[in-house]
Amino acid sequence: MKLTVHWLKEFVSFRGSPQKIAEALTMAGLEVESLVPLPAEGEGGNDWLIEISVTPNRGDCLGILGVAREIAALTGEHFRLPPTSPHAGDPTLKQVIDVKVMHPRLCPRYSARVVQSVRVAPSPSWMQSRLEACAIRSINNVVDVTNWVMLETGQPLHAFDLARLTSKRIVVRRAGAIKKFVTLDGIERQLAPEDLLICDGDAPTALAGIMGGEDSEVRTDTQSVLLESAHFDPLTIRRTAKRLGLHSEASHRFERGVDPEGTLYALDRAVFLLEKMAGGIPLKGVVDRRARQKGTKPILLRTEKVKGLLGIGLSPKETERILKSLGMKIQGRTKAGLKVMPPSFRRDLTREIDLIEELARLHSYDRIPSTLPLVQPGGGKVDAPLRWERKIRSFMVGEGLSEMVNLPFASSDMNRRFCGIWQGQRSPVAILNPLVQGDAEMRLSLIPGLAGNLGAHIAQKARGFRAFDLGKVFSLDPKGVPEERECLAGIIFGRRERKGLRVMEEPPLTLLDVKGLVEGILELAGVEQSTVWTIPDVPSCLHPGKAASLQFVDGSRMGYVGELHPDLCEELGLPSALIFELDIEGLVQYAPRQLTVRSLPRFPSVERDLSIVLEDGFPAQQIVSWIKEQFNHSLIEDVHVFDQYKGAPVPEGKKSLAYTISYRAKDRTLTDAEVNSLHRDLISRIGEVFGAQLRE
Amino acid sequence: MQESLETLREEILDRVAHCGSEPELDHLRVEYLGRKGRITLLLRGLREIPAEERPQAGEQLNRLRQLVEEQLEARLAELKAREKERILREERVDITLPGSRWERGQIHPLTLVMDEIIDVFLGMGFEIARGPDIEDDYHNFEALNMPKDHPARDMQDTFFVSQERVLRTHTSPVQIRVMESRKPPLQIIAPGAVYRHDDDATHSPMFHQVEGFMVDGHISFADLKGVLTHFIRRIFRAEIKVRFRPSFFPFTEPSAEIDIECMLCGGKGIPKDQQVCRVCRGSGWLEILGAGMIDPQVFRFVGYDPEKVSGFAFGMGVERIAMLKFGIEDIRLFFQNDIRFLRQFACL
């Protein structure tokens, strides 16, 4: 809402600079967005343009009079209404025009007057410049007067050329079978049956409360004008305006509620101005069709409630002063409080709480004290999900990966390529009105975002890139209901960099590096022992030979690791990078609830290595599992692989694997002889079972 | 004898004192104390000395031998110490060379700021709640007193997933979800991503909010002021100026917006050079929070009796707080994730 300081001063006197007024308005809830000086024009010194951001509840302040009333209430200054040309009872108007409202609920009030013998011409320059400052284009003196009065009162007016209303019968009705209407901007609008129209007999002549029609527009040859000042149902106006994408000054006001008692005042004000500006001769009579109204009851404002809710008691004197300054009537005083009747222009005041807000607002929020409430025990602790997030983040950062926060939108193409933890068994969630047509879905996976981050850094000539994203992915469950899942994904490319002197070049990152990251996460979730890596059915975005899926022992999928498929890298212009993605929400559900600490062993362990030659395709883990599960000797404490070697002297098509076996007894120090004999036994069994040959 | 011993003593002491290395010292030991060493030979020659002189000569010789041994020992320790010192000196490393370590990753600044906000509220005894990003119309709007076709919906441009489902436009629906399933007293914060159909230097289609609310028998607007003033002072600084200004949200009444003094111009708005401050656009104030007393209508939606409970709710934008704290002018920097941007937060 734009208005000027001079205009405001016509209705309320106030001392103090425009800055002071702006400050006062802002602190009363009418936030001043800008205050700029207008170019000087003669008397009264410089005017200032104020732009107020009017909240949707304050329709009354979409008129300058409303803002002036507010200032009067804040400052205690006198508020005055501008002059009008009052209507009077005069039956002759009935012969000129008849009004029929078909749906009183949608049009609770329709008032109209007629002004004859107007001379349509450009408005005087002071009027033009003030309108234009307030973002209203000047058309001619008649249209300008309707806009002027709308800016003053907040009541939208419409002027019809009476001569062009051929039937002389205004009908307010739903569009029904009428399908099209050309608004005065020359655009043909497609109507819906429930749209509200102002018709001239059967022909539509205005889209009620939104915009007039081309046919009945006031033109230079117009002589008689029918002025409409009506009240329409906010929802009906809003639906039509929204559907048509037609947001006008009028619809904006009707949607936010116009004073139903203000139609006649606005009419009389406009008639007064038309007499002055366009030399019009008004008919005294008025049409005023009005739906029967429910009587409004006063609101009980309880002193105790005010005190309880604001944390401060207001004296009865202060309470009444504030209420009266806002135009409210005190209809009764009881022990509990006051019976208050709000003015008709404050359609937002219907409940006790609304009045309490007015008291707080006018008393000033600044004068309400600050207190700290008593907090009930229960909170105050980092909860499990946040604790997991923080643990995971600090682990990732320690491993050299930086956190990315990506927008969760994805193209259907990317969602097809990267289906994330659901591995293609779910369809994506689509957005009906995406910001960018290409990104019309919610991501199934965090990888497209990370791949984009990698691409951006490669474009910046980065030699390496390591990043992770801890965020939600989205899909439709089998019933078509959106499901969200907190996931962790990472991408690593290049070498891990070391700061400092270049002593030796770090080896390039491999699949085992990314697997190591995942193992780290499993370790910190305490679920290492309950997961298994599987090779079949890895996502198609991965290199088939350098990928694995992660499952829980109960078979539920937890994620995957791998190298991006070379074809995909080529298509997307990415270098070959290693990725992983984990269903963190699922994973932490398996985390042990209780930690039990074991005491430390009292006797030393003895370690023996063994190195064997096997077929190239042999999975190294098999030996470990066999030793633990099949051989299963009580003195074997741990087994792990520490080396894999291919090449001479190992024959072609074979590889050498090296394992460390830890032996330990709980109750004594093992002797060399004991360990050697057990180790020899183990080696010969492995030889028998796997056909492996011991390498010296 | 007497004299020659004196000369010998002088000679040995002099040679030991000038000896510069361990092998040389060993050499001296052999030369004087070895099997054929000069002192050894002299001791052996005692036999040929007349018996009455023997004890005295023997004592003198033994004393000399003892002295030489001591001197050799002392000199050896000295040489060893000197050698150690030399080695230590030579092993000195140029401390101006760069230190060596693995490159660390960086936590995203939005996470850091979010954590800071969360920790302040945890410290005040709040607990954390969460809700879905894809929210139904009822929780996102309806139960927050924004019926269909309400103009207040214009304040939040919405992404739609279907007629009945949206990407949540604020974290306030978590308020409804918590109140639906629990009874007061409640003091909750709900951090998370929210979505608006908007994209420019100060608006991102996705951003983050922290919602908070407190409901109990007698929670007042004064309590709202106290809690939020405390929060702002912890997040910014203890002396910062704060103001509460009336505003409108459909789900709170009375409603407030909370401003802090502008960080750039120090609240002056139009500083001495007459340039309007570009951060606060001349007002001297920056909006930081929206808040208010929970509307009785909202309580009715969740089945609370507004005559028996009261409470306040608030919401803030994490990006906005981060931008104000660190003087960031373009919100898109957060989502470009450039490592050079992220690394600047290493010391936070």
Tab-separated table of N, CA and C in Angstrom, chain B residues 180-224:
chain	number	residue	atom	x	y	z
B	180	GLU	N	-0.793	-32.697	18.523
B	180	GLU	CA	-1.782	-33.747	18.286
B	180	GLU	C	-1.480	-35.002	19.099
B	181	SER	N	-0.184	-35.263	19.295
B	181	SER	CA	0.168	-36.542	19.896
B	181	SER	C	0.597	-36.429	21.353
B	182	ARG	N	0.766	-35.211	21.864
B	182	ARG	CA	1.228	-35.078	23.245
B	182	ARG	C	0.439	-34.017	23.989
B	183	LYS	N	0.575	-34.020	25.293
B	183	LYS	CA	-0.122	-33.042	26.125
B	183	LYS	C	0.896	-32.064	26.715
B	184	PRO	N	0.482	-30.855	27.032
B	184	PRO	CA	1.407	-29.908	27.676
B	184	PRO	C	1.842	-30.453	29.039
B	185	PRO	N	2.913	-30.002	29.628
B	185	PRO	CA	3.776	-28.920	29.140
B	185	PRO	C	4.686	-29.371	27.987
B	186	LEU	N	4.895	-28.452	27.048
B	186	LEU	CA	5.770	-28.740	25.905
B	186	LEU	C	6.722	-27.566	25.714
B	187	GLN	N	7.990	-27.891	25.501
B	187	GLN	CA	8.906	-26.859	24.998
B	187	GLN	C	9.780	-27.512	23.940
B	188	ILE	N	9.473	-27.166	22.705
B	188	ILE	CA	9.957	-27.931	21.554
B	188	ILE	C	10.612	-26.996	20.542
B	189	ILE	N	11.682	-27.473	19.915
B	189	ILE	CA	12.129	-26.820	18.678
B	189	ILE	C	12.085	-27.839	17.554
B	190	ALA	N	11.806	-27.342	16.352
B	190	ALA	CA	11.701	-28.222	15.187
B	190	ALA	C	12.534	-27.625	14.062
B	191	PRO	N	13.766	-28.115	13.896
B	191	PRO	CA	14.600	-27.625	12.802
B	191	PRO	C	14.304	-28.385	11.510
B	192	GLY	N	14.514	-27.753	10.366
B	192	GLY	CA	14.344	-28.514	9.127
B	192	GLY	C	14.311	-27.661	7.875
B	193	ALA	N	14.241	-28.369	6.735
B	193	ALA	CA	14.193	-27.702	5.435
B	193	ALA	C	12.760	-27.290	5.133
B	194	VAL	N	12.591	-26.154	4.492
B	194	VAL	CA	11.280	-25.694	4.042
B	194	VAL	C	11.405	-25.192	2.603
B	195	TYR	N	10.276	-25.027	1.943
B	195	TYR	CA	10.300	-24.787	0.499
B	195	TYR	C	9.358	-23.646	0.115
B	196	ARG	N	9.838	-22.729	-0.707
B	196	ARG	CA	8.972	-21.683	-1.266
B	196	ARG	C	9.314	-21.522	-2.740
B	197	HIS	N	8.265	-21.211	-3.484
B	197	HIS	CA	8.390	-21.083	-4.923
B	197	HIS	C	9.032	-19.740	-5.251
B	198	ASP	N	10.331	-19.633	-5.095
B	198	ASP	CA	11.007	-18.342	-5.097
B	198	ASP	C	12.485	-18.576	-5.369
B	199	ASP	N	13.131	-17.706	-6.111
B	199	ASP	CA	14.558	-17.898	-6.380
B	199	ASP	C	15.231	-16.593	-6.765
B	200	ASP	N	15.974	-15.997	-5.850
B	200	ASP	CA	16.805	-14.832	-6.181
B	200	ASP	C	17.915	-14.712	-5.135
B	201	ALA	N	18.563	-13.544	-5.095
B	201	ALA	CA	19.740	-13.410	-4.220
B	201	ALA	C	19.402	-13.585	-2.743
B	202	THR	N	18.152	-13.305	-2.368
B	202	THR	CA	17.820	-13.453	-0.951
B	202	THR	C	16.805	-14.568	-0.699
B	203	HIS	N	16.344	-15.232	-1.775
B	203	HIS	CA	15.385	-16.326	-1.594
B	203	HIS	C	15.865	-17.573	-2.319
B	204	SER	N	15.782	-18.685	-1.645
B	204	SER	CA	16.116	-19.952	-2.272
B	204	SER	C	14.869	-20.820	-2.226
B	205	PRO	N	14.635	-21.639	-3.258
B	205	PRO	CA	13.429	-22.495	-3.221
B	205	PRO	C	13.437	-23.465	-2.054
B	206	MET	N	14.606	-23.802	-1.557
B	206	MET	CA	14.663	-24.551	-0.303
B	206	MET	C	15.531	-23.767	0.665
B	207	PHE	N	15.077	-23.660	1.896
B	207	PHE	CA	15.926	-23.067	2.924
B	207	PHE	C	15.587	-23.733	4.251
B	208	HIS	N	16.173	-23.249	5.318
B	208	HIS	CA	16.004	-23.950	6.590
B	208	HIS	C	15.398	-23.042	7.645
B	209	GLN	N	14.569	-23.645	8.454
B	209	GLN	CA	13.971	-22.896	9.549
B	209	GLN	C	14.170	-23.652	10.851
B	210	VAL	N	14.095	-22.915	11.932
B	210	VAL	CA	13.932	-23.548	13.231
B	210	VAL	C	12.638	-22.987	13.809
B	211	GLU	N	11.715	-23.890	14.057
B	211	GLU	CA	10.446	-23.538	14.662
B	211	GLU	C	10.571	-23.835	16.145
B	212	GLY	N	9.884	-23.102	16.960
B	212	GLY	CA	9.906	-23.442	18.380
B	212	GLY	C	8.590	-23.075	19.014
B	213	PHE	N	8.232	-23.771	20.050
B	213	PHE	CA	7.027	-23.366	20.767
B	213	PHE	C	7.048	-23.898	22.186
B	214	MET	N	6.255	-23.239	23.003
B	214	MET	CA	6.204	-23.596	24.409
B	214	MET	C	4.745	-23.486	24.832
B	215	VAL	N	4.213	-24.530	25.416
B	215	VAL	CA	2.813	-24.532	25.839
B	215	VAL	C	2.728	-25.053	27.262
B	216	ASP	N	1.990	-24.336	28.081
B	216	ASP	CA	1.789	-24.770	29.466
B	216	ASP	C	0.573	-24.015	29.998
B	217	GLY	N	0.347	-24.124	31.295
B	217	GLY	CA	-0.831	-23.483	31.877
B	217	GLY	C	-0.825	-21.965	31.765
B	218	HIS	N	0.301	-21.351	32.023
B	218	HIS	CA	0.315	-19.886	32.086
B	218	HIS	C	1.527	-19.313	31.370
B	219	ILE	N	1.592	-19.502	30.096
B	219	ILE	CA	2.697	-18.916	29.334
B	219	ILE	C	2.188	-17.597	28.756
B	220	SER	N	2.980	-16.542	28.918
B	220	SER	CA	2.518	-15.218	28.493
B	220	SER	C	3.414	-14.620	27.421
B	221	PHE	N	2.930	-13.522	26.870
B	221	PHE	CA	3.701	-12.770	25.884
B	221	PHE	C	5.014	-12.283	26.501
B	222	ALA	N	4.999	-11.988	27.794
B	222	ALA	CA	6.233	-11.565	28.469
B	222	ALA	C	7.258	-12.707	28.452
B	223	ASP	N	6.774	-13.953	28.578
B	223	ASP	CA	7.671	-15.108	28.505
B	223	ASP	C	8.273	-15.234	27.110
B	224	LEU	N	7.431	-15.012	26.114
B	224	LEU	CA	7.918	-15.038	24.723
B	224	LEU	C	9.063	-14.042	24.569
